[in-house]
Short mmCIF file of C-alpha atoms and ligand atoms in Angstrom, two decimals:
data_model
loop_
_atom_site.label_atom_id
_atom_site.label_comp_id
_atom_site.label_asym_id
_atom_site.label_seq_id
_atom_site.Cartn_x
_atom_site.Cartn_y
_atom_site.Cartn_z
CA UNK A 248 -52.20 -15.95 209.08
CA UNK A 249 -55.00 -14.01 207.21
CA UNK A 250 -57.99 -13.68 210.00
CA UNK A 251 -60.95 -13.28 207.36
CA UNK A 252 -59.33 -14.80 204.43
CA UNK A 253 -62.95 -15.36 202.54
CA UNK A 254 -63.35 -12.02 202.33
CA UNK A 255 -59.54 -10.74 202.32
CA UNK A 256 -58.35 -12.83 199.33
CA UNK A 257 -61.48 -12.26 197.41
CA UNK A 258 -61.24 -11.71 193.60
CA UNK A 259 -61.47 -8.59 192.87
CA UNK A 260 -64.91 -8.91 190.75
CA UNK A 261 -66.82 -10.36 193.35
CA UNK A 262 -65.56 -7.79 195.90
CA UNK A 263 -66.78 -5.40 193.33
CA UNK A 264 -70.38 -6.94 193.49
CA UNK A 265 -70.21 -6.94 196.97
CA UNK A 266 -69.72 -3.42 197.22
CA UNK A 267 -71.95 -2.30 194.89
CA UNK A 268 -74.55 -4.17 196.65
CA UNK A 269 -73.54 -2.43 200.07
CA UNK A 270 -73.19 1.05 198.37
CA UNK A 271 -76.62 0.32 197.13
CA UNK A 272 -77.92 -0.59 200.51
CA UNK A 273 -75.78 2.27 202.18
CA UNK A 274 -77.06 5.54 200.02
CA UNK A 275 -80.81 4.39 200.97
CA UNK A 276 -79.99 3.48 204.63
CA UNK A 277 -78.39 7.38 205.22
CA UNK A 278 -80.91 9.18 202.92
CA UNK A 279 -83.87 7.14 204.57
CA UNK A 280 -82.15 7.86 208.13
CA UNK A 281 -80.02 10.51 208.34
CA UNK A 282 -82.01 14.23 207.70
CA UNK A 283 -78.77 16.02 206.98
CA UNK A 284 -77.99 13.39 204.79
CA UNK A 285 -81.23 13.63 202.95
CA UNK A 286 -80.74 17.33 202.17
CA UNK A 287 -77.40 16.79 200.94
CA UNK A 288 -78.40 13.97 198.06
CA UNK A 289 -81.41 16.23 197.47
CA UNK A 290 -79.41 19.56 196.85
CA UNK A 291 -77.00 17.55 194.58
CA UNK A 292 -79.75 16.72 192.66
CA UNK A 293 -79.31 12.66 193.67
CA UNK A 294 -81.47 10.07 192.78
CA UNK A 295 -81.37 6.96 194.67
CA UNK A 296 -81.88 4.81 191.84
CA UNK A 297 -78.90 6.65 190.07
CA UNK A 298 -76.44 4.34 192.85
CA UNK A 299 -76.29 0.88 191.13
CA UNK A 300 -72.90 0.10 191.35
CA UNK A 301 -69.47 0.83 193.41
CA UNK A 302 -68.53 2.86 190.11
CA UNK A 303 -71.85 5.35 190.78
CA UNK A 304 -69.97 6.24 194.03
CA UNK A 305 -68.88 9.71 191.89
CA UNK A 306 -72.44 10.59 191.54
CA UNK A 307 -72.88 11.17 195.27
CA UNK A 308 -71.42 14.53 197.17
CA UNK A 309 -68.19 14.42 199.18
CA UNK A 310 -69.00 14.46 203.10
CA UNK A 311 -66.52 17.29 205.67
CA UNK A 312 -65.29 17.53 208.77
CA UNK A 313 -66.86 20.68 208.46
CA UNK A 314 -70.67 18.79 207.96
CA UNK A 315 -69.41 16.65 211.29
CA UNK A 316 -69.17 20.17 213.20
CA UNK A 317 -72.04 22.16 211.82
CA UNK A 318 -74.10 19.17 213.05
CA UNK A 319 -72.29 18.51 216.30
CA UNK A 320 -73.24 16.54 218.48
CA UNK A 321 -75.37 13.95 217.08
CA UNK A 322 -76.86 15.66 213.23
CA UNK A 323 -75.05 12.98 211.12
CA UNK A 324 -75.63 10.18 212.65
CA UNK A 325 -77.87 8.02 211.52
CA UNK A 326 -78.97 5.74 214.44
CA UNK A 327 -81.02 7.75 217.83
CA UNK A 328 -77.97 8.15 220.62
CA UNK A 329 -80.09 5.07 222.49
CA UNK A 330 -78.84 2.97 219.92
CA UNK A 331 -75.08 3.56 220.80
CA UNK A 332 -73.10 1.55 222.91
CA UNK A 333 -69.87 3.90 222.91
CA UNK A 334 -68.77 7.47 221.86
CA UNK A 335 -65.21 8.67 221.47
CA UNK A 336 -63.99 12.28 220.15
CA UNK A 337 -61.28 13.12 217.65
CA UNK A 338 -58.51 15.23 219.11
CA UNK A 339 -57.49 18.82 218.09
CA UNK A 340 -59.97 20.27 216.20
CA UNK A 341 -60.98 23.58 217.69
CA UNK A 342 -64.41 24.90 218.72
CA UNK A 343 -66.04 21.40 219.25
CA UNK A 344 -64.62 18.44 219.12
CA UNK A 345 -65.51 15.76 216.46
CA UNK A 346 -67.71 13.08 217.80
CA UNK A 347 -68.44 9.07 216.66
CA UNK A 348 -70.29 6.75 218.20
CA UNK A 349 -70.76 2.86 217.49
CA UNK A 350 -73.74 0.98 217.66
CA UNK A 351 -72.97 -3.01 218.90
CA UNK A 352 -72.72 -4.08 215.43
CA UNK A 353 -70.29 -1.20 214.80
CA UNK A 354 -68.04 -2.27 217.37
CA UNK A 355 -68.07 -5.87 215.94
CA UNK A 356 -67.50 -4.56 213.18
CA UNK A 357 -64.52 -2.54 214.59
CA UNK A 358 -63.15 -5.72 216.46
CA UNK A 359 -62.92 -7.72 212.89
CA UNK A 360 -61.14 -4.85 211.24
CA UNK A 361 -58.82 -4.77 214.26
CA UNK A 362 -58.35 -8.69 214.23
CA UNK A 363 -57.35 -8.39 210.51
CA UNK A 364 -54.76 -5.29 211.53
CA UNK A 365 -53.20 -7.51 213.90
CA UNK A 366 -52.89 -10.66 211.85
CA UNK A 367 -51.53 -8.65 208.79
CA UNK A 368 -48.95 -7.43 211.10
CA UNK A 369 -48.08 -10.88 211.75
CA UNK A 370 -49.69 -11.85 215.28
CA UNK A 371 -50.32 -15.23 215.72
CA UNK A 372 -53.46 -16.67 218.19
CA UNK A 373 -50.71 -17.70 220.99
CA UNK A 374 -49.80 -14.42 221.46
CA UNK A 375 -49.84 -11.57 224.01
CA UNK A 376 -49.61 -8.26 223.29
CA UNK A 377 -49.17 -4.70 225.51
CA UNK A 378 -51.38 -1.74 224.25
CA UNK A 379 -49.59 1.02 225.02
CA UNK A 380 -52.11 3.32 222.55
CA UNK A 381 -53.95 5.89 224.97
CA UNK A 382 -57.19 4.38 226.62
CA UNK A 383 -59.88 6.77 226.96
CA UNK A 384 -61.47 9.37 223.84
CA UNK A 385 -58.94 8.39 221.80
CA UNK A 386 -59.86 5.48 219.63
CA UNK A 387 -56.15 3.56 219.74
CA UNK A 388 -56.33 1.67 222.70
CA UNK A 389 -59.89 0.50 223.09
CA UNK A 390 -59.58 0.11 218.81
CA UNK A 391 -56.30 -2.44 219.55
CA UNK A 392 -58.61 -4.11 222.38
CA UNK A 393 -61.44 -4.89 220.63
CA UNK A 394 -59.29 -6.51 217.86
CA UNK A 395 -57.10 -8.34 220.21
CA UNK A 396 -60.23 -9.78 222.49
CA UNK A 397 -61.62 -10.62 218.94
CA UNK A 398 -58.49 -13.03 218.60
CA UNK A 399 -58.00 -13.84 221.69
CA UNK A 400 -54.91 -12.65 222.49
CA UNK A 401 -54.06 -12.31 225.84
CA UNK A 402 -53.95 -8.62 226.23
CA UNK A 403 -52.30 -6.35 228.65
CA UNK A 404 -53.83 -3.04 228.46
CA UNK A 405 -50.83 -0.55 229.93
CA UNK A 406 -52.25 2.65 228.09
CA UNK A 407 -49.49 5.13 226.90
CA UNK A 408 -47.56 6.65 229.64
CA UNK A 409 -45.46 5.21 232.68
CA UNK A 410 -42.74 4.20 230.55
CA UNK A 411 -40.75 2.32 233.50
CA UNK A 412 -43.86 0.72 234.04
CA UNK A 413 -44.17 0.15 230.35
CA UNK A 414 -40.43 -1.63 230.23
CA UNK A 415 -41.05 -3.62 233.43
CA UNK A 416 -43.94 -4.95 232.37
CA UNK A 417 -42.72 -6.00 229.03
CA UNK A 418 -39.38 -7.58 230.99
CA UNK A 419 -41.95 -9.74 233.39
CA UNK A 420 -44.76 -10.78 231.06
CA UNK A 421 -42.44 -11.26 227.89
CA UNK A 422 -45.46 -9.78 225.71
CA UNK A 423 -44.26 -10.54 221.48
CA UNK A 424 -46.44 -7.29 220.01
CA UNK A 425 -45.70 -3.77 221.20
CA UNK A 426 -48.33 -1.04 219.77
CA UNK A 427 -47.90 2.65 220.44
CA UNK A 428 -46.95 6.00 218.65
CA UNK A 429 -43.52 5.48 216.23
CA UNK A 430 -42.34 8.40 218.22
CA UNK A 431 -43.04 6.48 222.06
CA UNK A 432 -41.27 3.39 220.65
CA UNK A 433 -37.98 5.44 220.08
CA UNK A 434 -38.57 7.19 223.46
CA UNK A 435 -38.92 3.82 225.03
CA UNK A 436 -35.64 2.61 223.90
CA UNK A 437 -33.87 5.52 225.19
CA UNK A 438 -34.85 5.16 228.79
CA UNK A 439 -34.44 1.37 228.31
CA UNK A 440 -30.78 2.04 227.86
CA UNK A 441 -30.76 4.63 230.91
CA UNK A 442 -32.40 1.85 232.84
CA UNK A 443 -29.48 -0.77 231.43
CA UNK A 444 -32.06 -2.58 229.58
CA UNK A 445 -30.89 -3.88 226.65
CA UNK A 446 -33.50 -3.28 223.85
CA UNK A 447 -32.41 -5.94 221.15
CA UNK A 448 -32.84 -8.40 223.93
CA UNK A 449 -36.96 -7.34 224.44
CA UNK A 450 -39.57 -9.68 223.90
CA UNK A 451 -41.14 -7.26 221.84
CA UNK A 452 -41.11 -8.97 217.91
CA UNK A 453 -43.77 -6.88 216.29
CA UNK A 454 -44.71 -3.22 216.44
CA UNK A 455 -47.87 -2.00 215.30
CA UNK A 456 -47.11 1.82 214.81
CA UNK A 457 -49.32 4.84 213.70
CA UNK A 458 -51.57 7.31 215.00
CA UNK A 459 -48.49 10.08 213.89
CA UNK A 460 -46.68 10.36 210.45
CA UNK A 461 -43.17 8.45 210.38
CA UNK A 462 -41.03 7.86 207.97
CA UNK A 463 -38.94 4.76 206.55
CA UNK A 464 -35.83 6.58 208.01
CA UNK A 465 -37.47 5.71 211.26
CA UNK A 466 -38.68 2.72 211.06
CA UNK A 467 -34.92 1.59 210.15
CA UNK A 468 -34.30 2.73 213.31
CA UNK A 469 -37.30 1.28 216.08
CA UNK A 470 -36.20 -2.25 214.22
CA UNK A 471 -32.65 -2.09 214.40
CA UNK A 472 -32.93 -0.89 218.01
CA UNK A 473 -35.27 -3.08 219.31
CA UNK A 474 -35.05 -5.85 217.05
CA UNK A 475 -38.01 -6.01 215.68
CA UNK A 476 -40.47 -5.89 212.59
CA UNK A 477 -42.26 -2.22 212.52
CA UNK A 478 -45.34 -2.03 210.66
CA UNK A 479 -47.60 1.02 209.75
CA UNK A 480 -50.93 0.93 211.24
CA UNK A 481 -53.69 4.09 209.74
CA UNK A 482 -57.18 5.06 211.10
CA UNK A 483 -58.94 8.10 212.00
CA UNK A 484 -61.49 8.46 214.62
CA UNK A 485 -64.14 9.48 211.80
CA UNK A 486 -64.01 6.22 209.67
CA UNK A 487 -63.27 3.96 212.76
CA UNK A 488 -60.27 5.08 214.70
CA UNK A 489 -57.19 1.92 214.00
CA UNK A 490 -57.77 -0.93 211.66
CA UNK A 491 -58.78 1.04 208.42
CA UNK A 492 -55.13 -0.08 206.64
CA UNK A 493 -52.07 -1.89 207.97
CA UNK A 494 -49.36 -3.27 206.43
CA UNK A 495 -48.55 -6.88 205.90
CA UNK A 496 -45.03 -8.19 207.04
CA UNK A 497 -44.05 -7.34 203.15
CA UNK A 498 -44.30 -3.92 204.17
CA UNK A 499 -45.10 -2.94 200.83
CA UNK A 500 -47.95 -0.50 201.42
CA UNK A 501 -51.17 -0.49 203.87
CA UNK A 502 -54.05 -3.37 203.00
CA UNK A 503 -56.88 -1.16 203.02
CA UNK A 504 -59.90 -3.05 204.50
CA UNK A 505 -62.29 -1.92 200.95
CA UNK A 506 -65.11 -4.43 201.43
CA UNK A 507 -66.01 -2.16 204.32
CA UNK A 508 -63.75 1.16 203.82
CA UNK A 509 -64.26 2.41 200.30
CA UNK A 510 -61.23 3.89 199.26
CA UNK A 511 -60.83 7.02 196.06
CA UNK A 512 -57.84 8.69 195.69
CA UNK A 513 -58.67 12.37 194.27
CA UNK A 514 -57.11 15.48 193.29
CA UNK A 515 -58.04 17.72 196.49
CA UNK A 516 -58.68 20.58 193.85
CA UNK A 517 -60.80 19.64 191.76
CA UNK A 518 -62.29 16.07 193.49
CA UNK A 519 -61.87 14.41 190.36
CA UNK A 520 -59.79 10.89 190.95
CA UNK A 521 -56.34 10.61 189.80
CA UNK A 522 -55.02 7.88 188.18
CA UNK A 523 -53.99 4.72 189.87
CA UNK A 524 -50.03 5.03 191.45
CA UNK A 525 -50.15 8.93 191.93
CA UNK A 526 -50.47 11.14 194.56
CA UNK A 527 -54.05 12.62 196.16
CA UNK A 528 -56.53 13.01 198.69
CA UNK A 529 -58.04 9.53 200.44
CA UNK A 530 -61.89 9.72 200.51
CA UNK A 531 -63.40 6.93 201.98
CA UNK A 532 -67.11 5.66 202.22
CA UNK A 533 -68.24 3.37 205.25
CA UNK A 534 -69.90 0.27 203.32
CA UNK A 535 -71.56 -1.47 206.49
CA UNK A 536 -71.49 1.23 209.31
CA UNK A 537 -74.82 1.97 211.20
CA UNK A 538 -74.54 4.77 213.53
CA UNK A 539 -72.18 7.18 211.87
CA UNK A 540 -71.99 6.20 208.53
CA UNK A 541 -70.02 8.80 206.33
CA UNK A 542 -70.23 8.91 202.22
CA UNK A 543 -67.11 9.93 200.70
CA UNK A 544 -65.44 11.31 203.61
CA UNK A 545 -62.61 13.82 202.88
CA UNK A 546 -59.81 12.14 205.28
CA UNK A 547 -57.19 15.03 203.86
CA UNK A 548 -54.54 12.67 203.99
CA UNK A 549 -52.48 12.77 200.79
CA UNK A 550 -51.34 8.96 200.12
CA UNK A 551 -50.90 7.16 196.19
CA UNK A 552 -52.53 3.55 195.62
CA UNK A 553 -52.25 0.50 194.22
CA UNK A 554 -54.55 -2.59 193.13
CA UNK A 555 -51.15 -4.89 192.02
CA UNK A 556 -51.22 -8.33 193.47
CA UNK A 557 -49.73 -8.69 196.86
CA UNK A 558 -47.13 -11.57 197.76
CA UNK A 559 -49.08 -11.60 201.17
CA UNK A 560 -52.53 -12.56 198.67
CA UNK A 561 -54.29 -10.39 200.14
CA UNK A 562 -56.11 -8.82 197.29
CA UNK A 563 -57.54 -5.25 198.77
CA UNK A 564 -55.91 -2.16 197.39
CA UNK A 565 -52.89 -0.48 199.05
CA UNK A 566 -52.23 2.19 199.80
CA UNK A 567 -48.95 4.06 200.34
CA UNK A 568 -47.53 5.47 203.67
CA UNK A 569 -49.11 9.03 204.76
CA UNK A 570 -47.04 11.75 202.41
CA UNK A 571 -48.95 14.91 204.04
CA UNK A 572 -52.15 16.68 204.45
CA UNK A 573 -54.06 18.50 202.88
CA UNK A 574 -54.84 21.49 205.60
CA UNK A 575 -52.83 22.51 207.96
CA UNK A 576 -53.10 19.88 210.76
CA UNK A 577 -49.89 18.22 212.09
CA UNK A 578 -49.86 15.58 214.20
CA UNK A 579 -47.53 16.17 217.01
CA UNK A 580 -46.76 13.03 219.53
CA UNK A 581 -49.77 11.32 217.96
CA UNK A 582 -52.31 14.04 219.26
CA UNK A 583 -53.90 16.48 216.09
CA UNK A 584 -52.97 20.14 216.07
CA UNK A 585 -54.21 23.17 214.10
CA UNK A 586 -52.42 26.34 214.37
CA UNK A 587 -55.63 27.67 214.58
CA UNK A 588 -56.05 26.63 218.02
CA UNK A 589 -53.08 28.23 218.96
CA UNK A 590 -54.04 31.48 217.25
CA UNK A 591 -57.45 31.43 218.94
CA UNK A 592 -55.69 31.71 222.23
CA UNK A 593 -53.00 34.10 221.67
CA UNK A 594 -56.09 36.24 219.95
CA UNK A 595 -58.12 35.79 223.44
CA UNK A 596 -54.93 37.07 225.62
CA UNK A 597 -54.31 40.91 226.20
CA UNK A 598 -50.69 41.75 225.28
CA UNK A 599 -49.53 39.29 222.47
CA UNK A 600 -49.51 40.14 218.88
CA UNK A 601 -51.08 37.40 216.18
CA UNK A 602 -48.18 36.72 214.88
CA UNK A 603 -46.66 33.54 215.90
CA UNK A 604 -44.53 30.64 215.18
CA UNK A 605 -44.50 27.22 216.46
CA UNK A 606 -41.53 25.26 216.05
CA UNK A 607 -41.53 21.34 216.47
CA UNK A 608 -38.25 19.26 216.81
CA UNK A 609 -37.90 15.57 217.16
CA UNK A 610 -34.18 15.08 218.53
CA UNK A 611 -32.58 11.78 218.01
CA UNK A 612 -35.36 9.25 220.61
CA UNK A 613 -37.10 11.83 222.19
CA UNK A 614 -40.42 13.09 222.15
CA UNK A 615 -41.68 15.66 219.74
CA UNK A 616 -40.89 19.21 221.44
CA UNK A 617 -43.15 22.05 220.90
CA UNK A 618 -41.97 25.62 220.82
CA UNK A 619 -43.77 28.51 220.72
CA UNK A 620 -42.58 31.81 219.67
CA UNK A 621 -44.76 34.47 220.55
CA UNK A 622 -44.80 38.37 219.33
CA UNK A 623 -45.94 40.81 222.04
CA UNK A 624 -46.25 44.36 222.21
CA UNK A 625 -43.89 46.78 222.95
CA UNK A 626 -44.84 48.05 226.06
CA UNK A 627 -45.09 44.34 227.30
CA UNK A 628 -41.69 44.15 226.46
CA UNK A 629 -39.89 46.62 228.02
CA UNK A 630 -41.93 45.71 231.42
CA UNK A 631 -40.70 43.73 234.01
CA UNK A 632 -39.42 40.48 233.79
CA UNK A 633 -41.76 39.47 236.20
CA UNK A 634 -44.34 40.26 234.36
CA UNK A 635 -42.90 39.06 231.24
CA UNK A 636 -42.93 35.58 233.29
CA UNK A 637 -46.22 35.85 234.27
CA UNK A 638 -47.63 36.56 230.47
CA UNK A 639 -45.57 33.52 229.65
CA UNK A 640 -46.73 31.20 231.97
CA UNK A 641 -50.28 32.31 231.36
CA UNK A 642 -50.02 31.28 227.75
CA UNK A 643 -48.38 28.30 228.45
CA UNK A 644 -51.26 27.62 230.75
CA UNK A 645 -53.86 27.94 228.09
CA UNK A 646 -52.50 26.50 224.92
CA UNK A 647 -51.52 23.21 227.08
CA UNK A 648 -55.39 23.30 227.85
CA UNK A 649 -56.30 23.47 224.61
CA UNK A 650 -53.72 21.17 223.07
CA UNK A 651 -53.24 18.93 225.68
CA UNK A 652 -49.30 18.64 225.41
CA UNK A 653 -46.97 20.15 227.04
CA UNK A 654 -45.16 23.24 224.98
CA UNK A 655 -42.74 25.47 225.73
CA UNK A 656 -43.70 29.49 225.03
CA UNK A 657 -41.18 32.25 224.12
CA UNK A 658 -42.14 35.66 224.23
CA UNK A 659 -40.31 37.79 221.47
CA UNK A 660 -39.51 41.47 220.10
CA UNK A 661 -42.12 43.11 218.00
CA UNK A 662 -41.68 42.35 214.24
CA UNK A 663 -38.92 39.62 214.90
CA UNK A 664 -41.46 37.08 213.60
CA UNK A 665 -41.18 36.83 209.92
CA UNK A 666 -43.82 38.44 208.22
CA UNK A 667 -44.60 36.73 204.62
CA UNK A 668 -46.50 38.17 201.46
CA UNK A 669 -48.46 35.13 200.64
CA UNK A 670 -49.36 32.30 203.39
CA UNK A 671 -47.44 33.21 206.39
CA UNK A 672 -45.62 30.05 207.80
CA UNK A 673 -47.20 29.10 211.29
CA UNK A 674 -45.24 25.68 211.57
CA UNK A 675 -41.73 25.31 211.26
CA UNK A 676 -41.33 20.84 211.57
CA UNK A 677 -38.10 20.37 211.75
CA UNK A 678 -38.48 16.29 212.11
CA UNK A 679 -37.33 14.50 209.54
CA UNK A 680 -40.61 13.02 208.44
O1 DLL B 188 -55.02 8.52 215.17
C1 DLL B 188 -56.47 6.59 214.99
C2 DLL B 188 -55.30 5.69 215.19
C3 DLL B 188 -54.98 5.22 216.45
C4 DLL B 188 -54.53 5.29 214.10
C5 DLL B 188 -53.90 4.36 216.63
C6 DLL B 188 -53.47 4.41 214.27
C7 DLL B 188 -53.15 3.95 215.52
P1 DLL B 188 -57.36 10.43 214.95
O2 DLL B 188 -56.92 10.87 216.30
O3 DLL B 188 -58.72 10.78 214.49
O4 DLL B 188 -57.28 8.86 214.84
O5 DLL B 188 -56.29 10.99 213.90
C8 DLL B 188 -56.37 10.66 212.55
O6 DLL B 188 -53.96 10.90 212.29
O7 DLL B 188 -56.13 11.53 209.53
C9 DLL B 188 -53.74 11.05 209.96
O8 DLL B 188 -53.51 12.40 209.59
C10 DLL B 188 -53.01 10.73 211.26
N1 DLL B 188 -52.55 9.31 211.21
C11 DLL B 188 -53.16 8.21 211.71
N2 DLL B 188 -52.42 7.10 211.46
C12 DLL B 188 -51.32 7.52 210.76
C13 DLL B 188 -50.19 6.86 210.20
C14 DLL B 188 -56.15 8.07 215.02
N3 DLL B 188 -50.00 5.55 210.30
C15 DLL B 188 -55.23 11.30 211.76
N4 DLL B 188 -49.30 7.64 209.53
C16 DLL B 188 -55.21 10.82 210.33
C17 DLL B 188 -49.47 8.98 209.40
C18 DLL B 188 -51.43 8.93 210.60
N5 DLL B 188 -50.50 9.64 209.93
#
């Protein structure tokens, strides 16, 4: 079932109209609205009546994270904070965290995007699905909601977490759609089989998985332990949070929603677009967003595209699976991490050295495990164990804070840290990806 099908299957020349039109419509609306906006098309040397059509979207500047924190909280938004109806933040970034907000017709516009995600995935109207997707800041599980209430699934909102809970309630209410991290699924199956559940006999049909990078490798294995059909759900709290692509049961790349999401592929360089098939940076551009509407937002995701015809019909672009980024975030058990964060801790705690290493391991169904390997000073070393303990525990204490996962923190010799000539390596990710 295709849930907007008008708009989904649409030729491509009259969804080029209709995004010129909006792009038209959209570089007034921010410039009119939006003061940081205005300075930005004015020091570019922009003209509004240079935007005619989708293909003058290369005449406008490229928009940051870095614009969304130099303005925090509410500079780039383009509505007054009266006019929103709900704010969520972007994990991991440091100093302050990224904030969105939605204005009523954002979040209707959020539950449509989310009703297409869930019928491209193959839900059907009859169906009920568990949202195990965090509930709170994070944009997955109020995202799924909104897109489930929109097509009136019956939903049962479990949150991530509990996983006994999680298995019980799938065994009782027989629920056909599963959504969580990749990385929770696996997890899940594991203590299914500790509990003597048998996994290929769940209810669960369809998984809607994202939020983390996962590979094919992977998803060979949450279907062929569970039984299921895995599909690759993308979003980032900036654009919308879920429902910006999702694959259709073809599995042959992520229907990007472009009537509303504009999507460019560029060389992160030089910002110039690649050609169609190969490797770059995603920008998008939010065609019908009010409060925080972004123009050519650097997502720093590296992904290829495609316009070919899909066997599905739907006739947006694809896009492929997430190859990498393009700074230094990973994305460990679906929450965002810069080693920056990390060094701005071990930099604010007396006795460590700034060098570092974190180490992240994915064994076969478990959770993504987070080592630290921390340098300190001589003198710290040859103290007491005690205090060696302490120092550890302390560090723990802090990065967890900041982080919000749970690591594990290894204090180590002077100069046993590698030390490099050019970039030093902070991340060693050892999960197959
Ligand atoms: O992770 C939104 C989301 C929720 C997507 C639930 C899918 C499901 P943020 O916390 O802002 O938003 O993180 C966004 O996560 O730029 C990617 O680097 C990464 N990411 C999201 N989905 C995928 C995916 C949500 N399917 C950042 N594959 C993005 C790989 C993904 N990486």
């Amino acid at each position: 079932m295709i849930w907007n099908e008008s708009i989904e299957t649409m030729p491509l020349e009259d969804l080029k109209n209709l995004q010129s039109e909006r792009l038209t419509k959209l570089s007034k609306y921010v410039y009119e609205s939006c003061p940081v906006y205005k300075k930005k098309f004015d020091a570019h040397g922009m003209n509004l009546s240079d935007i005619q059509s989708i293909d003058d979207i290369v005449k406008l500047p490229f928009t940051t994270k870095m614009d969304m924190r130099d303005t925090y909280p509410f500079g780039l938004f383009s509505r007054p904070r009266t006019d929103l109806v709900e704010i969520h933040v972007s994990s991991g970034t440091t100093g302050n965290p990224t904030l969105v907000g939605y204005t009523r017709d954002d979040i209707s516009l959020w539950s449509e995007v989310m009703a297409r995600t869930l019928c491209c995935a193959g839900a059907e109207p009859d169906d009920t699905i568990q949202i195990a997707y965090g509930y709170g800041l994070f944009t997955g599980g109020l995202g799924f909601h909104y897109g489930a209430l929109e097509m009136g699934l019956t939903i049962i909102p479990t949150s991530s977490g509990q996983t006994k809970r999680q298995l019980k309630i799938m065994q009782d209410f027989k629920p056909r759609i599963i959504c969580c991290t990749p990385s929770y699924c696996l997890y899940m199956a594991e203590e299914a089989k500790e509990l003597g559940i048998d996994p290929r006999k769940a209810s669960w049909d369809i998984g809607i998985f994202g939020a983390e990078p996962w590979s094919e490798a992977m998803r060979g294995e949450i279907e062929a332990v569970w039984n299921m059909l895995a599909t690759d759900v993308y979003g980032l709290s900036e654009i919308i949070g879920p429902g910006v692509s999702q694959e259709c049961t073809y599995k042959e790349g992520l229907h990007i929603y472009s009537d509303v999401f504009y999507p460019e592929i560029i060389d992160p360089e030089t910002g110039q677009p690649v050609a169609e098939g190969e490797d770059g940076e995603l920008v998008i551009t939010t065609l019908t967003k009010q409060g925080i509407p972004l123009i050519r937002y650097r997502t720093r995701d590296i992904v290829s595209m495609t316009t070919e015809p899909c066997k599905c019909g739907r006739t947006s672009p694809r896009v492929s699976k997430i190859k990498g980024r393009t700074d230094d975030m990973i994305v460990v058990r679906g929450i965002n991490v810069f080693p920056s964060q990390i060094e701005h801790v071990l930099l604010g705690i007396e006795g460590t050295q700034p060098h570092y290493q974190i180490v992240i391991d994915r064994a076969a169904h478990e959770l993504d495990q987070v080592e630290i390997m921390v340098e300190v000073g001589e003198k710290i070393f040859s103290d007491e164990i005690k205090q060696m303990n302490e120092l550890s525990a302390k560090i723990k204490k802090e990065i967890e804070a900041v982080l919000s996962i749970g690591v594990t923190v290894h204090l180590v010799e002077p100069k046993t840290i590698e030390r490099s000539m050019g970039k030093s390596k902070r991340v060693v990710d050892k999960r197959s990806l």
